[in-house]
Amino acid sequence: MGVLDGVRVLDFGRFIAAPWCSALLADMGADVVRIEKREGGEDRWVQSVTEGGEGGTYLQCNRNKRSLTLDTTTDDGKAITRKLVARSDIVVANMPAAGMRANGLDYETLRAVRQDIILASATAYGEGGPYSDRIGFDGAGQVMSGAVYRQGLPEQPIRTVVPYADFGTALTLTIGVMMALYHRDRTGEGQHVEGALLPTAMMLSNAFLIERDLLGTDKPRMGNQGTSVAPCDLYKTADGGWVLLQIAGRPMFMRWCRLVGRAEWVDDPRFADDDLRWENGDVLNDAMAQWCADKTKAEVLEMLEAAKLPAAPMNSTQDVLDDPHVAAMGYLQRVPFPGAPHDVPIIETPFRLSATPGVIRRRAPLLGEHTDEILGEIGYTTADITGLRDRQVV
């Protein structure tokens, strides 16, 4: 039994922030209905990996959901939306406030249908400021948070290809939804939960802002080197592999010095603490690079592990798929999907509960796969549904 069994969620989300939030709720047992346009939401077709055109992120972010196609701009579509809201606990969406109002998804409109509804909305910049009506994807949060200003190469800032602002917003939104459910259980009151890409990205890089505000300085962009410690970098090995090492604190530094044959650096005033080691990082990183240059990746990792130093191999995507730890832990669940060449490796629920773990019960839905089923649950007959299709409502 899932901890959220009996909780009903309407998912109007697209791309990542809202859909991944509702996917986590679905993993924990919630009945999540994904509502999308008759031709399919645009996020369904990005990064296509199946014969039908569904994309990798879609397959990840929409497992455990049912799909209902609906033209919410029609009178019939609006009536269906109201009926669905009336029996739901949570509505999840990511669009600017103007779009929410146009689709009848703003909090006041939803409350008029169900007083204790919980609305979870994700936007680019949050509501109430001069940027609130702007649209933006993950990269907007990254570049406006100050993070990209600090990362990359000296002559080239580099945005992170992994959409961490999107997925981070999904996680914070999910936490907010669970807090709102807890509050509703205690008081009977619903509420509006807001998440946004910019504050999520600022949360993840807040230390940079604190450093700038208190010290009045920004550290330079340094590629893969550490922002506050050394040695710290990706180091190339003799067989063409790469290994990450991150040394922080004097005990680790002492062990590293002994390992690489630089015992005299333990008491060198240039390396007395983390800040000084960072300032003199070129010396330390060059020494580590030289130490790795005549050893294989496996040899480097074995020696660093024996010295109890925090290191990790840079894995290719295939390396991850083949990794024995990933396999033993079951982090990737193989899920069949129509039109995929073989079962799809979908990340499991990214947290584990000992009594009520998340479960991938079903694959992501095909477009409109459950339309008849869902409409039947709210009182529409077979003839009614045929009429809705004839009128191009579903």
Short mmCIF file of C-alpha atoms in Angstrom, two decimals:
data_model
loop_
_atom_site.label_atom_id
_atom_site.label_comp_id
_atom_site.label_asym_id
_atom_site.label_seq_id
_atom_site.Cartn_x
_atom_site.Cartn_y
_atom_site.Cartn_z
CA MET A 1 0.00 0.00 0.00
CA GLY A 2 1.37 3.40 -0.99
CA VAL A 3 1.49 6.20 1.53
CA LEU A 4 -0.58 8.37 -0.87
CA ASP A 5 -3.15 5.74 -1.84
CA GLY A 6 -6.51 7.47 -2.28
CA VAL A 7 -4.98 10.88 -3.12
CA ARG A 8 -6.03 12.18 -6.52
CA VAL A 9 -3.86 14.51 -8.58
CA LEU A 10 -4.58 16.42 -11.79
CA ASP A 11 -1.37 17.09 -13.68
CA PHE A 12 -1.45 19.97 -16.16
CA GLY A 13 2.35 20.11 -16.10
CA ARG A 14 4.76 20.13 -19.01
CA PHE A 15 8.45 19.30 -19.38
CA ILE A 16 10.01 18.70 -15.92
CA ALA A 17 9.21 20.87 -12.88
CA ALA A 18 5.53 19.99 -12.52
CA PRO A 19 5.55 16.51 -14.15
CA TRP A 20 8.41 15.20 -11.99
CA CYS A 21 6.63 16.50 -8.87
CA SER A 22 3.47 14.61 -9.80
CA ALA A 23 5.50 11.54 -10.80
CA LEU A 24 6.94 11.34 -7.29
CA LEU A 25 3.43 11.62 -5.86
CA ALA A 26 2.37 8.83 -8.22
CA ASP A 27 5.30 6.67 -7.13
CA MET A 28 3.99 6.93 -3.58
CA GLY A 29 0.52 5.73 -4.59
CA ALA A 30 -1.38 8.83 -5.74
CA ASP A 31 -3.74 8.48 -8.72
CA VAL A 32 -2.29 11.02 -11.16
CA VAL A 33 -4.16 12.01 -14.32
CA ARG A 34 -2.04 13.81 -16.90
CA ILE A 35 -4.19 16.20 -18.92
CA GLU A 36 -2.79 17.29 -22.26
CA LYS A 37 -3.87 18.72 -25.57
CA ARG A 38 -5.52 16.42 -28.11
CA GLU A 39 -2.37 16.51 -30.25
CA GLY A 40 -0.20 15.87 -27.19
CA GLY A 41 1.81 18.15 -24.95
CA GLU A 42 4.99 19.44 -26.57
CA ASP A 43 7.09 17.84 -23.84
CA ARG A 44 5.94 14.39 -24.95
CA TRP A 45 7.94 14.57 -28.18
CA VAL A 46 11.27 16.09 -27.01
CA GLN A 47 14.37 13.85 -27.37
CA SER A 48 12.42 11.12 -29.15
CA VAL A 49 13.48 7.55 -28.33
CA THR A 50 10.46 5.44 -29.41
CA GLU A 51 8.76 4.64 -32.70
CA GLY A 52 5.80 6.75 -31.60
CA GLY A 53 8.02 9.75 -30.89
CA GLU A 54 7.92 9.86 -27.08
CA GLY A 55 11.04 11.35 -25.52
CA GLY A 56 13.33 10.14 -22.77
CA THR A 57 12.40 12.81 -20.24
CA TYR A 58 8.71 12.18 -20.91
CA LEU A 59 9.15 8.47 -20.15
CA GLN A 60 10.92 9.31 -16.89
CA CYS A 61 8.62 12.07 -15.66
CA ASN A 62 5.27 10.48 -16.50
CA ARG A 63 5.46 6.91 -15.22
CA ASN A 64 2.57 5.79 -13.01
CA LYS A 65 0.17 8.29 -14.62
CA ARG A 66 -2.97 8.00 -16.72
CA SER A 67 -3.46 10.17 -19.80
CA LEU A 68 -6.57 12.19 -20.67
CA THR A 69 -6.63 14.38 -23.76
CA LEU A 70 -8.79 17.48 -23.40
CA ASP A 71 -9.37 20.82 -25.08
CA THR A 72 -9.76 22.91 -21.93
CA THR A 73 -10.72 26.02 -23.92
CA THR A 74 -14.13 24.63 -24.92
CA ASP A 75 -17.25 24.77 -22.76
CA ASP A 76 -17.36 20.97 -22.63
CA GLY A 77 -13.68 20.90 -21.72
CA LYS A 78 -14.17 23.39 -18.93
CA ALA A 79 -17.07 21.34 -17.57
CA ILE A 80 -14.90 18.21 -17.57
CA THR A 81 -12.11 20.10 -15.82
CA ARG A 82 -14.51 21.25 -13.08
CA LYS A 83 -15.76 17.70 -12.54
CA LEU A 84 -12.22 16.42 -12.28
CA VAL A 85 -11.18 19.19 -9.87
CA ALA A 86 -14.22 18.49 -7.69
CA ARG A 87 -12.98 14.97 -6.98
CA SER A 88 -9.25 15.77 -6.80
CA ASP A 89 -6.98 16.67 -3.90
CA ILE A 90 -4.14 18.34 -5.77
CA VAL A 91 -3.76 20.23 -9.04
CA VAL A 92 -0.23 20.54 -10.42
CA ALA A 93 0.68 22.97 -13.21
CA ASN A 94 3.57 25.02 -14.52
CA MET A 95 2.64 28.13 -16.46
CA PRO A 96 2.62 31.89 -15.79
CA ALA A 97 -0.24 33.33 -13.75
CA ALA A 98 -1.97 34.69 -16.85
CA GLY A 99 -2.03 31.22 -18.37
CA MET A 100 -3.33 29.72 -15.14
CA ARG A 101 -6.22 32.18 -15.11
CA ALA A 102 -6.99 31.62 -18.80
CA ASN A 103 -7.26 27.88 -18.19
CA GLY A 104 -9.28 28.23 -14.99
CA LEU A 105 -6.41 26.87 -12.93
CA ASP A 106 -5.75 29.86 -10.70
CA TYR A 107 -6.22 29.16 -7.00
CA GLU A 108 -9.41 31.20 -6.51
CA THR A 109 -11.16 29.52 -9.46
CA LEU A 110 -10.13 26.07 -8.19
CA ARG A 111 -11.28 26.90 -4.64
CA ALA A 112 -14.69 27.81 -5.97
CA VAL A 113 -14.97 24.22 -7.20
CA ARG A 114 -13.38 22.52 -4.20
CA GLN A 115 -12.70 24.54 -1.07
CA ASP A 116 -9.83 22.42 0.27
CA ILE A 117 -8.00 21.96 -3.03
CA ILE A 118 -4.20 22.17 -3.03
CA LEU A 119 -2.73 23.95 -6.05
CA ALA A 120 0.96 23.32 -6.79
CA SER A 121 2.32 25.68 -9.42
CA ALA A 122 5.79 26.08 -10.86
CA THR A 123 6.93 29.15 -12.78
CA ALA A 124 10.25 30.54 -13.96
CA TYR A 125 10.56 33.50 -11.58
CA GLY A 126 7.76 33.29 -8.99
CA GLU A 127 4.63 35.41 -8.68
CA GLY A 128 4.57 39.04 -7.51
CA GLY A 129 7.68 40.55 -9.10
CA PRO A 130 8.54 42.41 -12.31
CA TYR A 131 9.59 39.19 -14.09
CA SER A 132 6.54 37.16 -13.12
CA ASP A 133 4.89 37.21 -16.55
CA ARG A 134 8.03 36.06 -18.33
CA ILE A 135 8.41 32.49 -19.46
CA GLY A 136 11.63 30.57 -19.00
CA PHE A 137 13.16 27.12 -19.00
CA ASP A 138 15.78 25.61 -16.71
CA GLY A 139 18.63 27.60 -18.21
CA ALA A 140 16.99 30.88 -17.22
CA GLY A 141 17.19 29.92 -13.57
CA GLN A 142 20.80 28.84 -13.96
CA VAL A 143 22.07 31.98 -15.69
CA MET A 144 20.07 34.45 -13.58
CA SER A 145 21.06 32.89 -10.24
CA GLY A 146 24.72 33.85 -10.53
CA ALA A 147 25.80 30.22 -10.79
CA VAL A 148 26.81 30.23 -14.46
CA TYR A 149 28.78 33.45 -13.88
CA ARG A 150 30.98 31.36 -11.59
CA GLN A 151 31.26 28.14 -13.60
CA GLY A 152 32.97 27.19 -16.81
CA LEU A 153 36.28 28.27 -18.28
CA PRO A 154 37.99 31.63 -17.64
CA GLU A 155 36.96 32.94 -21.07
CA GLN A 156 33.69 31.00 -21.38
CA PRO A 157 30.86 30.64 -18.86
CA ILE A 158 29.19 27.24 -19.25
CA ARG A 159 25.61 26.36 -18.40
CA THR A 160 25.13 22.93 -16.88
CA VAL A 161 23.54 20.56 -19.42
CA VAL A 162 21.72 18.72 -16.62
CA PRO A 163 18.50 20.70 -15.89
CA TYR A 164 19.08 21.01 -12.16
CA ALA A 165 16.86 24.07 -11.70
CA ASP A 166 13.93 22.17 -13.21
CA PHE A 167 14.42 18.98 -11.22
CA GLY A 168 15.28 20.95 -8.08
CA THR A 169 12.04 22.90 -8.42
CA ALA A 170 10.15 19.62 -8.80
CA LEU A 171 11.66 18.40 -5.54
CA THR A 172 10.94 21.60 -3.60
CA LEU A 173 7.42 21.64 -5.03
CA THR A 174 6.90 18.05 -3.90
CA ILE A 175 8.06 18.93 -0.39
CA GLY A 176 5.62 21.85 -0.37
CA VAL A 177 2.75 19.63 -1.53
CA MET A 178 3.42 17.15 1.26
CA MET A 179 3.51 19.99 3.81
CA ALA A 180 0.21 21.27 2.42
CA LEU A 181 -1.35 17.80 2.67
CA TYR A 182 -0.17 17.54 6.27
CA HIS A 183 -1.63 20.98 7.00
CA ARG A 184 -4.93 20.02 5.37
CA ASP A 185 -5.14 16.83 7.40
CA ARG A 186 -4.78 18.92 10.57
CA THR A 187 -6.97 21.90 9.62
CA GLY A 188 -9.14 20.92 6.66
CA GLU A 189 -7.70 23.85 4.69
CA GLY A 190 -6.12 23.73 1.25
CA GLN A 191 -3.54 26.18 0.01
CA HIS A 192 -1.45 27.31 -2.94
CA VAL A 193 2.08 25.87 -3.11
CA GLU A 194 4.47 27.82 -5.32
CA GLY A 195 7.83 26.77 -6.74
CA ALA A 196 10.05 28.58 -9.23
CA LEU A 197 13.25 27.99 -11.16
CA LEU A 198 15.09 31.14 -10.07
CA PRO A 199 14.85 30.69 -6.28
CA THR A 200 15.66 26.99 -6.66
CA ALA A 201 18.84 27.81 -8.58
CA MET A 202 19.66 30.53 -6.01
CA MET A 203 19.19 28.01 -3.20
CA LEU A 204 21.69 25.68 -4.82
CA SER A 205 24.28 28.43 -5.33
CA ASN A 206 23.49 30.61 -2.31
CA ALA A 207 27.04 30.31 -0.93
CA PHE A 208 28.34 32.24 -3.96
CA LEU A 209 25.97 35.13 -3.16
CA ILE A 210 26.92 35.09 0.53
CA GLU A 211 30.61 35.17 -0.39
CA ARG A 212 30.08 38.09 -2.75
CA ASP A 213 27.97 40.07 -0.29
CA LEU A 214 30.23 39.62 2.73
CA LEU A 215 33.65 39.69 1.06
CA GLY A 216 32.91 41.78 -2.03
CA THR A 217 34.69 39.35 -4.32
CA ASP A 218 33.94 36.65 -6.88
CA LYS A 219 36.30 33.76 -7.43
CA PRO A 220 37.24 33.20 -11.08
CA ARG A 221 35.80 30.47 -13.30
CA MET A 222 38.12 27.48 -12.96
CA GLY A 223 36.72 24.65 -15.10
CA ASN A 224 36.44 21.48 -13.03
CA GLN A 225 38.58 22.71 -10.17
CA GLY A 226 37.09 23.24 -6.74
CA THR A 227 35.50 26.54 -5.76
CA SER A 228 37.04 26.56 -2.27
CA VAL A 229 39.38 23.57 -1.85
CA ALA A 230 42.40 21.92 -3.51
CA PRO A 231 43.54 19.61 -4.86
CA CYS A 232 40.20 19.25 -6.61
CA ASP A 233 39.76 18.57 -10.31
CA LEU A 234 39.17 15.95 -12.95
CA TYR A 235 42.50 14.27 -13.67
CA LYS A 236 43.38 12.32 -16.82
CA THR A 237 44.87 8.86 -16.42
CA ALA A 238 47.31 6.92 -18.62
CA ASP A 239 44.56 4.90 -20.31
CA GLY A 240 42.52 7.98 -21.25
CA GLY A 241 40.12 7.83 -18.32
CA TRP A 242 39.28 10.64 -15.94
CA VAL A 243 39.08 10.61 -12.13
CA LEU A 244 37.58 13.23 -9.82
CA LEU A 245 39.33 13.94 -6.52
CA GLN A 246 38.14 16.44 -3.91
CA ILE A 247 40.32 17.08 -0.86
CA ALA A 248 38.86 19.11 2.02
CA GLY A 249 40.26 19.50 5.53
CA ARG A 250 43.70 18.86 6.97
CA PRO A 251 43.36 15.09 7.69
CA MET A 252 42.53 14.35 4.04
CA PHE A 253 45.27 16.67 2.85
CA MET A 254 47.85 14.89 5.04
CA ARG A 255 46.85 11.49 3.62
CA TRP A 256 47.01 12.87 0.09
CA CYS A 257 50.49 14.32 0.63
CA ARG A 258 51.78 10.96 1.82
CA LEU A 259 50.13 9.13 -1.09
CA VAL A 260 51.64 11.31 -3.83
CA GLY A 261 55.07 11.53 -2.18
CA ARG A 262 54.81 15.15 -1.02
CA ALA A 263 55.04 14.66 2.75
CA GLU A 264 56.94 17.96 3.08
CA TRP A 265 53.80 19.87 2.04
CA VAL A 266 52.00 18.89 5.24
CA ASP A 267 53.73 21.71 7.11
CA ASP A 268 54.18 24.06 4.16
CA PRO A 269 52.60 27.44 5.09
CA ARG A 270 51.22 27.75 1.54
CA PHE A 271 48.88 24.84 2.31
CA ALA A 272 48.00 25.48 5.95
CA ASP A 273 44.22 25.49 5.45
CA ASP A 274 41.57 25.02 2.77
CA ASP A 275 41.57 28.69 1.73
CA LEU A 276 45.34 28.75 1.28
CA ARG A 277 45.29 25.43 -0.51
CA TRP A 278 42.70 26.85 -2.89
CA GLU A 279 44.78 29.98 -3.48
CA ASN A 280 47.75 27.77 -4.31
CA GLY A 281 45.64 25.19 -6.08
CA ASP A 282 47.65 25.22 -9.31
CA VAL A 283 50.61 23.68 -7.48
CA LEU A 284 48.50 20.96 -5.88
CA ASN A 285 46.44 20.19 -8.97
CA ASP A 286 49.54 20.01 -11.16
CA ALA A 287 51.09 17.53 -8.73
CA MET A 288 47.98 15.38 -8.78
CA ALA A 289 47.80 15.49 -12.57
CA GLN A 290 51.43 14.32 -12.80
CA TRP A 291 50.78 11.55 -10.28
CA CYS A 292 47.84 10.25 -12.35
CA ALA A 293 49.53 10.55 -15.73
CA ASP A 294 51.41 7.22 -15.60
CA LYS A 295 48.66 5.18 -13.92
CA THR A 296 45.47 3.63 -15.26
CA LYS A 297 42.09 4.77 -14.05
CA ALA A 298 41.64 1.55 -12.12
CA GLU A 299 45.04 1.96 -10.43
CA VAL A 300 44.34 5.57 -9.46
CA LEU A 301 40.95 4.71 -8.00
CA GLU A 302 42.31 1.70 -6.09
CA MET A 303 45.09 3.76 -4.49
CA LEU A 304 42.83 6.68 -3.62
CA GLU A 305 40.26 4.34 -2.08
CA ALA A 306 42.95 2.63 -0.02
CA ALA A 307 44.00 6.06 1.28
CA LYS A 308 40.37 6.83 2.13
CA LEU A 309 40.25 9.83 -0.17
CA PRO A 310 36.98 10.91 -1.88
CA ALA A 311 37.40 10.01 -5.53
CA ALA A 312 35.14 8.82 -8.32
CA PRO A 313 35.50 7.80 -11.95
CA MET A 314 34.00 9.93 -14.69
CA ASN A 315 31.50 7.47 -16.17
CA SER A 316 30.16 7.53 -19.68
CA THR A 317 26.42 7.00 -20.07
CA GLN A 318 27.16 3.37 -20.99
CA ASP A 319 29.38 3.02 -17.92
CA VAL A 320 26.40 4.05 -15.76
CA LEU A 321 24.13 1.52 -17.46
CA ASP A 322 26.75 -1.19 -16.84
CA ASP A 323 27.71 -0.13 -13.31
CA PRO A 324 27.49 -3.05 -10.83
CA HIS A 325 26.50 -0.80 -7.93
CA VAL A 326 23.69 0.80 -9.93
CA ALA A 327 22.51 -2.72 -10.80
CA ALA A 328 22.80 -4.06 -7.24
CA MET A 329 20.91 -1.08 -5.81
CA GLY A 330 18.20 -1.25 -8.45
CA TYR A 331 18.45 2.46 -9.21
CA LEU A 332 17.32 1.91 -12.82
CA GLN A 333 14.12 -0.05 -13.29
CA ARG A 334 13.57 -1.68 -16.69
CA VAL A 335 10.08 -0.74 -17.89
CA PRO A 336 8.57 -1.87 -21.23
CA PHE A 337 7.11 0.80 -23.52
CA PRO A 338 5.38 0.37 -26.90
CA GLY A 339 7.72 1.24 -29.74
CA ALA A 340 10.90 1.20 -27.64
CA PRO A 341 13.60 -1.19 -28.94
CA HIS A 342 13.75 -2.83 -25.51
CA ASP A 343 12.75 -2.16 -21.89
CA VAL A 344 13.49 1.42 -20.83
CA PRO A 345 15.85 2.16 -17.89
CA ILE A 346 13.80 4.50 -15.67
CA ILE A 347 15.25 5.97 -12.46
CA GLU A 348 13.46 4.68 -9.38
CA THR A 349 11.94 6.98 -6.76
CA PRO A 350 15.04 8.96 -5.68
CA PHE A 351 14.43 8.35 -1.98
CA ARG A 352 13.60 5.16 -0.11
CA LEU A 353 11.08 4.62 2.68
CA SER A 354 11.47 1.40 4.61
CA ALA A 355 7.73 0.81 5.14
CA THR A 356 6.11 2.54 2.15
CA PRO A 357 8.64 2.68 -0.72
CA GLY A 358 7.85 4.28 -4.03
CA VAL A 359 7.02 1.85 -6.81
CA ILE A 360 6.96 2.16 -10.61
CA ARG A 361 3.67 0.36 -11.18
CA ARG A 362 3.11 1.30 -14.82
CA ARG A 363 4.89 2.87 -17.77
CA ALA A 364 4.24 6.40 -18.97
CA PRO A 365 0.91 6.54 -20.82
CA LEU A 366 0.34 6.75 -24.54
CA LEU A 367 -1.47 9.88 -25.66
CA GLY A 368 -5.06 9.75 -24.41
CA GLU A 369 -4.67 6.12 -23.42
CA HIS A 370 -7.06 6.42 -20.46
CA THR A 371 -9.47 9.05 -21.76
CA ASP A 372 -12.53 6.76 -21.88
CA GLU A 373 -11.70 5.22 -18.52
CA ILE A 374 -11.31 8.56 -16.73
CA LEU A 375 -14.41 10.15 -18.30
CA GLY A 376 -16.41 7.06 -17.33
CA GLU A 377 -15.32 7.54 -13.73
CA ILE A 378 -16.89 11.02 -13.64
CA GLY A 379 -20.20 9.94 -15.16
CA TYR A 380 -19.81 10.15 -18.93
CA THR A 381 -21.41 7.37 -20.96
CA THR A 382 -19.98 5.73 -24.05
CA ALA A 383 -22.35 7.82 -26.15
CA ASP A 384 -21.27 10.98 -24.31
CA ILE A 385 -17.61 10.23 -25.00
CA THR A 386 -18.33 9.56 -28.68
CA GLY A 387 -20.01 12.95 -28.86
CA LEU A 388 -17.03 14.63 -27.20
CA ARG A 389 -14.73 13.05 -29.75
CA ASP A 390 -16.95 14.14 -32.61
CA ARG A 391 -16.80 17.71 -31.27
CA GLN A 392 -13.01 17.41 -30.89
CA VAL A 393 -13.12 18.06 -27.14
CA VAL A 394 -11.14 14.89 -26.32
#
